[in-house]
Amino acid sequence: MKALARFSSVPVAAAGRTLLAACRVVGGMSTLQVRILRATFSADHDYDETLRQFHQVGVRSVGVVVATALLTGAIMVIQSGDFVERTGATSLVGWAAGTAVLAEVGPILIGLMFSGRVGANNTAELGAMVITDQVDAVRLLGLDPVRYLAVPRFLAMIVMLVLLTCVGDLFALLGGAVTCQVLLQIDMHVFWQSVFESHLLNYFAMGLVKGFAFGGAIAVVSCHYGLAVKGGAEGLGRAVNNSVVTAAIAIFVVNFVISALWGGGG
Amino acid sequence: MSDGSTDPPGSRSDRIDAEHLVVRLGGTPALDDCDLRLEKGLLHGLAGPGGSGKTTLLKTLATLRFPDSGTVTLFGVRVDPADREGLRSLRSRIGMQFQNLALFDFLDVGGNVAFPVRQDPNPPPPDVVEAEVESLLAAMGLAGTARLRLNEISGGMQRRVALARAVMGRPDLCLLDDPSSGLDPVNSSRIFERIRAIQRERGTTMVVASHDVDRLARVCDRLHVLRAGRAVFSGTLAEAAESADPDVRTFFPRPLAA
Amino acid sequence: MTVSFPGLQAVARVFGLLGETLWSLVRRPPPRSAVVAHLFNTGNRSLVFLAVTMGFLGMISVYQGCLQAMKVLPDLSNAGAVFIMAMVREFGPTITAMMLATRVGTGIAAEIAVMTVTDQVEALKVNNTDPVAYLVAPRFVGFLVMMILCTVYSCAVAILAGLLMADLRFQVNPNTFLSLGFTRWSDLSVGLTKTVAYGVAIPILAADSGFRAGGGSEGVGWATTRAVVNALFAIIALDFLIAGVGYLLVRGA
């Protein structure tokens, strides 16, 4: 045991172990993804549970997402205001802040917040069900835990994150406009005009696609770690930790892929 | 009831008691007008149905909970939540074993047992502590386990480690919450024998809460019964069997002719 | 509507914990071995994670920024300078803090929550050990120091990734890209202020959630969840405050 412990601290072995663990996680999540998709497109659905999840996910996250979005818009205006002031192009403030918010910063921050609020919660909830044998009880009733537990959450998270991204974008622009007026002392009209003239619909659409993808990723990651909990309270804490970390990695990687594929647009 | 007649005059500083304790946990009272008087140097058994407030009473005696009303007096000093120094000096005389053990998982067995002494502002020299830990572990039948991690020993052994930590540093008041929980009859008997032996050897005032009323009755000097947050009986086993309260007689029936 | 800080009471409690932590640091610094262990824990567990997230962030920011800039002015010679400024004053500290909050903050919350629900915190108290001094102080110091170091590291990773993207996709000369032309001292001080503020806030909020855990293993899950949300939201709120004040100060000067 001790020899093994000493050996495992050798960098190569550690790297190998990390790689194997990563493969196990990716494999497990891919399997879950396939099972979720198959169950989603099969005939029978638990509509009640799905509706309940929609409600829970939405109620849990709307407050924190709106607050995040308002502040995000404000922060981006401050940042671009600084830049605009240095280059002297006041009319670009709406364009600079709007693009950043709609295309990149908004979806990422809303996604991270959503992952913290809903994803972590989901892992904790499913994990607690595993620890208290409730998942086994579901199996014993002849129900498939993936169909009964994971699918409604998966659907709810995707739909809700797309909607929240919509709402969040609005509030972010609102926060930006107010900040523009109050802090930068640039008339709000200049900001709105700049936003509308920049034809940001393309970025808005990209943001929604990101919301869709982030929602799915957060759902699969959080369900995977929740259903795989082992070993009591400590295991549950670790699972939540791993869940939010993996979701964060997924968000950044998925964001990169979508942005790169989408191209500049316009 | 002995009515404190065992207290020699002038030993007021040994007084350990709780008067009219009310402790609420999230609204509902866990202790409701509870009185308890502990005679010095005796082994006290605390029995009562689940949810009757045994754990809350022990934690209140350990100064981990403060009563919403009523008073706790330890070693003649009234517990005052605002007096940090006072609490510090009281706690240095208390040892406690928690119901779910509360062993520190970042320390090994020896580190756990040594913890109460090492945390002193001026701890004794390390080799003295080491020797004390070794002898205590040996007395618990755990010789040679000091360097093991907690997850390398069995649940029964962990209970004994927790017991060793509770009596380490020779506290004047030792509170043991369900020391035999989850143990088989053989190991339960052994752990009660060990508690009795340590208590006899050191003359510590000990309180043992347990569901294991048979063994409790066998080793304890005094028995206390809690019901719905109130102490309904205090006295010896013989007195319990004669009690007018049917619940008390259920817990401690007249022993069969032995 | 869910708000992360239900009322003033919670704010008072969090600041109380911060005060207790600072006071215990003044009175008796935590043992060096404990601080080193937490430094290692914070840093070592985060390097790969930070490299992945900041790398992707750096690449995509430069990609988007260059595409955007080309629409307005066909000249990309300022792209690097603007990107580096944004990294130093905004995204470096903030995204690093968010990543460390998810990685390390939840870890702190989970550890302390486990100790709370298994009565280990009470066992500390009955043995006359102040849980704040014993558990929070070393984690606080470890996190704060590592937060600063990790921000530097994150900026370096992001700038390197951005440089690669600019060079390979947009043929921007690395020497042109690596320009501090837009980065002023005020940007650096705003970035540093943010870093320190996040470094203080995250471990305190995480520890607070941990101490408030109740009710078995489920309580640990909730505490960990609460820690993420509180920390992430605090980061965004602090970001807004510091950016706003920084802007006013710089403009006032």
PDB file of N, CA, C and O in Angstrom, chain B residues 190-238:
ATOM      1  N   ARG B 190     -17.633  -5.329  26.742  1.00  0.00           N
ATOM      2  CA  ARG B 190     -16.236  -4.958  26.968  1.00  0.00           C
ATOM      3  C   ARG B 190     -16.085  -3.467  27.126  1.00  0.00           C
ATOM      4  O   ARG B 190     -15.342  -2.992  27.988  1.00  0.00           O
ATOM      5  N   ILE B 191     -16.781  -2.696  26.276  1.00  0.00           N
ATOM      6  CA  ILE B 191     -16.588  -1.249  26.312  1.00  0.00           C
ATOM      7  C   ILE B 191     -17.149  -0.696  27.633  1.00  0.00           C
ATOM      8  O   ILE B 191     -16.553   0.179  28.259  1.00  0.00           O
ATOM      9  N   PHE B 192     -18.252  -1.258  28.110  1.00  0.00           N
ATOM     10  CA  PHE B 192     -18.779  -0.794  29.404  1.00  0.00           C
ATOM     11  C   PHE B 192     -17.822  -1.159  30.534  1.00  0.00           C
ATOM     12  O   PHE B 192     -17.632  -0.381  31.477  1.00  0.00           O
ATOM     13  N   GLU B 193     -17.206  -2.349  30.444  1.00  0.00           N
ATOM     14  CA  GLU B 193     -16.234  -2.726  31.481  1.00  0.00           C
ATOM     15  C   GLU B 193     -15.055  -1.762  31.488  1.00  0.00           C
ATOM     16  O   GLU B 193     -14.549  -1.374  32.535  1.00  0.00           O
ATOM     17  N   ARG B 194     -14.623  -1.383  30.281  1.00  0.00           N
ATOM     18  CA  ARG B 194     -13.489  -0.454  30.206  1.00  0.00           C
ATOM     19  C   ARG B 194     -13.863   0.890  30.816  1.00  0.00           C
ATOM     20  O   ARG B 194     -13.073   1.499  31.541  1.00  0.00           O
ATOM     21  N   ILE B 195     -15.079   1.362  30.501  1.00  0.00           N
ATOM     22  CA  ILE B 195     -15.517   2.643  31.053  1.00  0.00           C
ATOM     23  C   ILE B 195     -15.511   2.569  32.579  1.00  0.00           C
ATOM     24  O   ILE B 195     -14.977   3.445  33.263  1.00  0.00           O
ATOM     25  N   ARG B 196     -16.077   1.491  33.107  1.00  0.00           N
ATOM     26  CA  ARG B 196     -16.139   1.316  34.559  1.00  0.00           C
ATOM     27  C   ARG B 196     -14.723   1.305  35.151  1.00  0.00           C
ATOM     28  O   ARG B 196     -14.452   1.954  36.166  1.00  0.00           O
ATOM     29  N   ALA B 197     -13.813   0.584  34.493  1.00  0.00           N
ATOM     30  CA  ALA B 197     -12.454   0.457  35.021  1.00  0.00           C
ATOM     31  C   ALA B 197     -11.767   1.818  35.071  1.00  0.00           C
ATOM     32  O   ALA B 197     -11.155   2.187  36.082  1.00  0.00           O
ATOM     33  N   ILE B 198     -11.892   2.577  33.968  1.00  0.00           N
ATOM     34  CA  ILE B 198     -11.238   3.890  33.938  1.00  0.00           C
ATOM     35  C   ILE B 198     -11.838   4.803  34.999  1.00  0.00           C
ATOM     36  O   ILE B 198     -11.140   5.517  35.702  1.00  0.00           O
ATOM     37  N   GLN B 199     -13.163   4.753  35.120  1.00  0.00           N
ATOM     38  CA  GLN B 199     -13.838   5.625  36.079  1.00  0.00           C
ATOM     39  C   GLN B 199     -13.381   5.290  37.495  1.00  0.00           C
ATOM     40  O   GLN B 199     -13.083   6.176  38.290  1.00  0.00           O
ATOM     41  N   ARG B 200     -13.289   3.974  37.828  1.00  0.00           N
ATOM     42  CA  ARG B 200     -12.855   3.557  39.170  1.00  0.00           C
ATOM     43  C   ARG B 200     -11.443   4.036  39.439  1.00  0.00           C
ATOM     44  O   ARG B 200     -11.142   4.582  40.498  1.00  0.00           O
ATOM     45  N   GLU B 201     -10.585   3.812  38.423  1.00  0.00           N
ATOM     46  CA  GLU B 201      -9.157   4.106  38.595  1.00  0.00           C
ATOM     47  C   GLU B 201      -8.935   5.593  38.847  1.00  0.00           C
ATOM     48  O   GLU B 201      -8.103   5.983  39.646  1.00  0.00           O
ATOM     49  N   ARG B 202      -9.708   6.453  38.117  1.00  0.00           N
ATOM     50  CA  ARG B 202      -9.426   7.881  38.168  1.00  0.00           C
ATOM     51  C   ARG B 202     -10.390   8.652  39.055  1.00  0.00           C
ATOM     52  O   ARG B 202     -10.153   9.819  39.344  1.00  0.00           O
ATOM     53  N   GLY B 203     -11.520   8.054  39.380  1.00  0.00           N
ATOM     54  CA  GLY B 203     -12.504   8.769  40.166  1.00  0.00           C
ATOM     55  C   GLY B 203     -13.158   9.911  39.425  1.00  0.00           C
ATOM     56  O   GLY B 203     -13.650  10.868  40.011  1.00  0.00           O
ATOM     57  N   THR B 204     -13.149   9.857  38.065  1.00  0.00           N
ATOM     58  CA  THR B 204     -13.771  10.898  37.251  1.00  0.00           C
ATOM     59  C   THR B 204     -15.286  10.866  37.421  1.00  0.00           C
ATOM     60  O   THR B 204     -15.865   9.803  37.608  1.00  0.00           O
ATOM     61  N   THR B 205     -15.927  12.038  37.346  1.00  0.00           N
ATOM     62  CA  THR B 205     -17.372  12.073  37.237  1.00  0.00           C
ATOM     63  C   THR B 205     -17.718  11.773  35.785  1.00  0.00           C
ATOM     64  O   THR B 205     -17.242  12.458  34.883  1.00  0.00           O
ATOM     65  N   MET B 206     -18.493  10.708  35.571  1.00  0.00           N
ATOM     66  CA  MET B 206     -18.795  10.328  34.185  1.00  0.00           C
ATOM     67  C   MET B 206     -20.291  10.245  33.971  1.00  0.00           C
ATOM     68  O   MET B 206     -21.027   9.813  34.859  1.00  0.00           O
ATOM     69  N   VAL B 207     -20.721  10.651  32.771  1.00  0.00           N
ATOM     70  CA  VAL B 207     -22.119  10.469  32.380  1.00  0.00           C
ATOM     71  C   VAL B 207     -22.137   9.649  31.103  1.00  0.00           C
ATOM     72  O   VAL B 207     -21.471  10.001  30.135  1.00  0.00           O
ATOM     73  N   VAL B 208     -22.865   8.526  31.132  1.00  0.00           N
ATOM     74  CA  VAL B 208     -22.949   7.677  29.953  1.00  0.00           C
ATOM     75  C   VAL B 208     -24.401   7.618  29.496  1.00  0.00           C
ATOM     76  O   VAL B 208     -25.267   7.158  30.237  1.00  0.00           O
ATOM     77  N   ALA B 209     -24.650   8.131  28.283  1.00  0.00           N
ATOM     78  CA  ALA B 209     -25.988   7.989  27.714  1.00  0.00           C
ATOM     79  C   ALA B 209     -25.981   6.744  26.852  1.00  0.00           C
ATOM     80  O   ALA B 209     -25.028   6.503  26.117  1.00  0.00           O
ATOM     81  N   SER B 210     -27.023   5.906  26.981  1.00  0.00           N
ATOM     82  CA  SER B 210     -27.038   4.683  26.191  1.00  0.00           C
ATOM     83  C   SER B 210     -28.448   4.122  26.080  1.00  0.00           C
ATOM     84  O   SER B 210     -29.298   4.384  26.924  1.00  0.00           O
ATOM     85  N   HIS B 211     -28.661   3.357  24.991  1.00  0.00           N
ATOM     86  CA  HIS B 211     -29.913   2.625  24.880  1.00  0.00           C
ATOM     87  C   HIS B 211     -29.775   1.257  25.515  1.00  0.00           C
ATOM     88  O   HIS B 211     -30.748   0.537  25.670  1.00  0.00           O
ATOM     89  N   ASP B 212     -28.548   0.910  25.829  1.00  0.00           N
ATOM     90  CA  ASP B 212     -28.237  -0.423  26.315  1.00  0.00           C
ATOM     91  C   ASP B 212     -28.470  -0.458  27.827  1.00  0.00           C
ATOM     92  O   ASP B 212     -27.541  -0.491  28.615  1.00  0.00           O
ATOM     93  N   VAL B 213     -29.782  -0.441  28.239  1.00  0.00           N
ATOM     94  CA  VAL B 213     -30.085  -0.219  29.651  1.00  0.00           C
ATOM     95  C   VAL B 213     -29.595  -1.344  30.550  1.00  0.00           C
ATOM     96  O   VAL B 213     -29.238  -1.102  31.709  1.00  0.00           O
ATOM     97  N   ASP B 214     -29.537  -2.579  30.037  1.00  0.00           N
ATOM     98  CA  ASP B 214     -29.079  -3.686  30.881  1.00  0.00           C
ATOM     99  C   ASP B 214     -27.650  -3.445  31.348  1.00  0.00           C
ATOM    100  O   ASP B 214     -27.333  -3.528  32.531  1.00  0.00           O
ATOM    101  N   ARG B 215     -26.794  -3.131  30.384  1.00  0.00           N
ATOM    102  CA  ARG B 215     -25.386  -2.939  30.736  1.00  0.00           C
ATOM    103  C   ARG B 215     -25.209  -1.671  31.547  1.00  0.00           C
ATOM    104  O   ARG B 215     -24.395  -1.604  32.453  1.00  0.00           O
ATOM    105  N   LEU B 216     -26.015  -0.636  31.187  1.00  0.00           N
ATOM    106  CA  LEU B 216     -25.971   0.619  31.926  1.00  0.00           C
ATOM    107  C   LEU B 216     -26.286   0.341  33.399  1.00  0.00           C
ATOM    108  O   LEU B 216     -25.564   0.775  34.302  1.00  0.00           O
ATOM    109  N   ALA B 217     -27.354  -0.415  33.634  1.00  0.00           N
ATOM    110  CA  ALA B 217     -27.765  -0.719  35.000  1.00  0.00           C
ATOM    111  C   ALA B 217     -26.684  -1.493  35.735  1.00  0.00           C
ATOM    112  O   ALA B 217     -26.478  -1.321  36.932  1.00  0.00           O
ATOM    113  N   ARG B 218     -25.972  -2.338  35.010  1.00  0.00           N
ATOM    114  CA  ARG B 218     -24.966  -3.190  35.650  1.00  0.00           C
ATOM    115  C   ARG B 218     -23.767  -2.381  36.138  1.00  0.00           C
ATOM    116  O   ARG B 218     -23.215  -2.680  37.179  1.00  0.00           O
ATOM    117  N   VAL B 219     -23.335  -1.357  35.368  1.00  0.00           N
ATOM    118  CA  VAL B 219     -22.073  -0.691  35.735  1.00  0.00           C
ATOM    119  C   VAL B 219     -22.271   0.646  36.450  1.00  0.00           C
ATOM    120  O   VAL B 219     -21.346   1.112  37.114  1.00  0.00           O
ATOM    121  N   CYS B 220     -23.452   1.288  36.334  1.00  0.00           N
ATOM    122  CA  CYS B 220     -23.545   2.670  36.820  1.00  0.00           C
ATOM    123  C   CYS B 220     -23.879   2.741  38.305  1.00  0.00           C
ATOM    124  O   CYS B 220     -24.549   1.882  38.862  1.00  0.00           O
ATOM    125  N   ASP B 221     -23.387   3.825  38.927  1.00  0.00           N
ATOM    126  CA  ASP B 221     -23.702   4.079  40.332  1.00  0.00           C
ATOM    127  C   ASP B 221     -25.057   4.741  40.476  1.00  0.00           C
ATOM    128  O   ASP B 221     -25.788   4.515  41.425  1.00  0.00           O
ATOM    129  N   ARG B 222     -25.352   5.646  39.556  1.00  0.00           N
ATOM    130  CA  ARG B 222     -26.624   6.368  39.599  1.00  0.00           C
ATOM    131  C   ARG B 222     -27.263   6.276  38.221  1.00  0.00           C
ATOM    132  O   ARG B 222     -26.555   6.275  37.205  1.00  0.00           O
ATOM    133  N   LEU B 223     -28.584   6.256  38.188  1.00  0.00           N
ATOM    134  CA  LEU B 223     -29.288   6.200  36.915  1.00  0.00           C
ATOM    135  C   LEU B 223     -30.214   7.407  36.800  1.00  0.00           C
ATOM    136  O   LEU B 223     -30.800   7.842  37.794  1.00  0.00           O
ATOM    137  N   HIS B 224     -30.307   7.944  35.604  1.00  0.00           N
ATOM    138  CA  HIS B 224     -31.206   9.062  35.345  1.00  0.00           C
ATOM    139  C   HIS B 224     -32.048   8.696  34.132  1.00  0.00           C
ATOM    140  O   HIS B 224     -31.520   8.166  33.157  1.00  0.00           O
ATOM    141  N   VAL B 225     -33.326   8.983  34.194  1.00  0.00           N
ATOM    142  CA  VAL B 225     -34.203   8.676  33.059  1.00  0.00           C
ATOM    143  C   VAL B 225     -34.797   9.973  32.526  1.00  0.00           C
ATOM    144  O   VAL B 225     -35.334  10.778  33.281  1.00  0.00           O
ATOM    145  N   LEU B 226     -34.655  10.174  31.226  1.00  0.00           N
ATOM    146  CA  LEU B 226     -35.241  11.342  30.565  1.00  0.00           C
ATOM    147  C   LEU B 226     -36.501  10.918  29.819  1.00  0.00           C
ATOM    148  O   LEU B 226     -36.560   9.816  29.262  1.00  0.00           O
ATOM    149  N   ARG B 227     -37.498  11.808  29.810  1.00  0.00           N
ATOM    150  CA  ARG B 227     -38.665  11.565  28.989  1.00  0.00           C
ATOM    151  C   ARG B 227     -39.158  12.917  28.492  1.00  0.00           C
ATOM    152  O   ARG B 227     -39.393  13.823  29.295  1.00  0.00           O
ATOM    153  N   ALA B 228     -39.268  13.048  27.184  1.00  0.00           N
ATOM    154  CA  ALA B 228     -39.750  14.286  26.558  1.00  0.00           C
ATOM    155  C   ALA B 228     -39.023  15.517  27.101  1.00  0.00           C
ATOM    156  O   ALA B 228     -39.622  16.522  27.450  1.00  0.00           O
ATOM    157  N   GLY B 229     -37.691  15.420  27.185  1.00  0.00           N
ATOM    158  CA  GLY B 229     -36.899  16.592  27.569  1.00  0.00           C
ATOM    159  C   GLY B 229     -36.898  16.895  29.047  1.00  0.00           C
ATOM    160  O   GLY B 229     -36.512  17.986  29.462  1.00  0.00           O
ATOM    161  N   ARG B 230     -37.339  15.959  29.889  1.00  0.00           N
ATOM    162  CA  ARG B 230     -37.404  16.217  31.321  1.00  0.00           C
ATOM    163  C   ARG B 230     -36.824  15.009  32.057  1.00  0.00           C
ATOM    164  O   ARG B 230     -37.046  13.876  31.636  1.00  0.00           O
ATOM    165  N   ALA B 231     -36.091  15.258  33.123  1.00  0.00           N
ATOM    166  CA  ALA B 231     -35.568  14.148  33.916  1.00  0.00           C
ATOM    167  C   ALA B 231     -36.672  13.667  34.838  1.00  0.00           C
ATOM    168  O   ALA B 231     -37.131  14.408  35.704  1.00  0.00           O
ATOM    169  N   VAL B 232     -37.138  12.423  34.638  1.00  0.00           N
ATOM    170  CA  VAL B 232     -38.254  11.945  35.438  1.00  0.00           C
ATOM    171  C   VAL B 232     -37.787  11.063  36.590  1.00  0.00           C
ATOM    172  O   VAL B 232     -38.574  10.708  37.465  1.00  0.00           O
ATOM    173  N   PHE B 233     -36.508  10.691  36.586  1.00  0.00           N
ATOM    174  CA  PHE B 233     -36.019   9.859  37.678  1.00  0.00           C
ATOM    175  C   PHE B 233     -34.514  10.049  37.831  1.00  0.00           C
ATOM    176  O   PHE B 233     -33.775  10.154  36.862  1.00  0.00           O
ATOM    177  N   SER B 234     -34.050  10.093  39.094  1.00  0.00           N
ATOM    178  CA  SER B 234     -32.624  10.031  39.387  1.00  0.00           C
ATOM    179  C   SER B 234     -32.460   9.181  40.628  1.00  0.00           C
ATOM    180  O   SER B 234     -33.153   9.409  41.621  1.00  0.00           O
ATOM    181  N   GLY B 235     -31.566   8.229  40.576  1.00  0.00           N
ATOM    182  CA  GLY B 235     -31.368   7.408  41.770  1.00  0.00           C
ATOM    183  C   GLY B 235     -30.624   6.129  41.452  1.00  0.00           C
ATOM    184  O   GLY B 235     -30.049   5.988  40.367  1.00  0.00           O
ATOM    185  N   THR B 236     -30.640   5.200  42.388  1.00  0.00           N
ATOM    186  CA  THR B 236     -29.927   3.946  42.187  1.00  0.00           C
ATOM    187  C   THR B 236     -30.838   2.955  41.477  1.00  0.00           C
ATOM    188  O   THR B 236     -32.034   3.190  41.307  1.00  0.00           O
ATOM    189  N   LEU B 237     -30.245   1.837  41.087  1.00  0.00           N
ATOM    190  CA  LEU B 237     -30.997   0.806  40.390  1.00  0.00           C
ATOM    191  C   LEU B 237     -32.138   0.287  41.259  1.00  0.00           C
ATOM    192  O   LEU B 237     -33.261   0.112  40.789  1.00  0.00           O
ATOM    193  N   ALA B 238     -31.851   0.085  42.544  1.00  0.00           N
ATOM    194  CA  ALA B 238     -32.868  -0.442  43.449  1.00  0.00           C
ATOM    195  C   ALA B 238     -34.035   0.534  43.541  1.00  0.00           C
ATOM    196  O   ALA B 238     -35.210   0.134  43.511  1.00  0.00           O
TER     197      ALA B 238
END
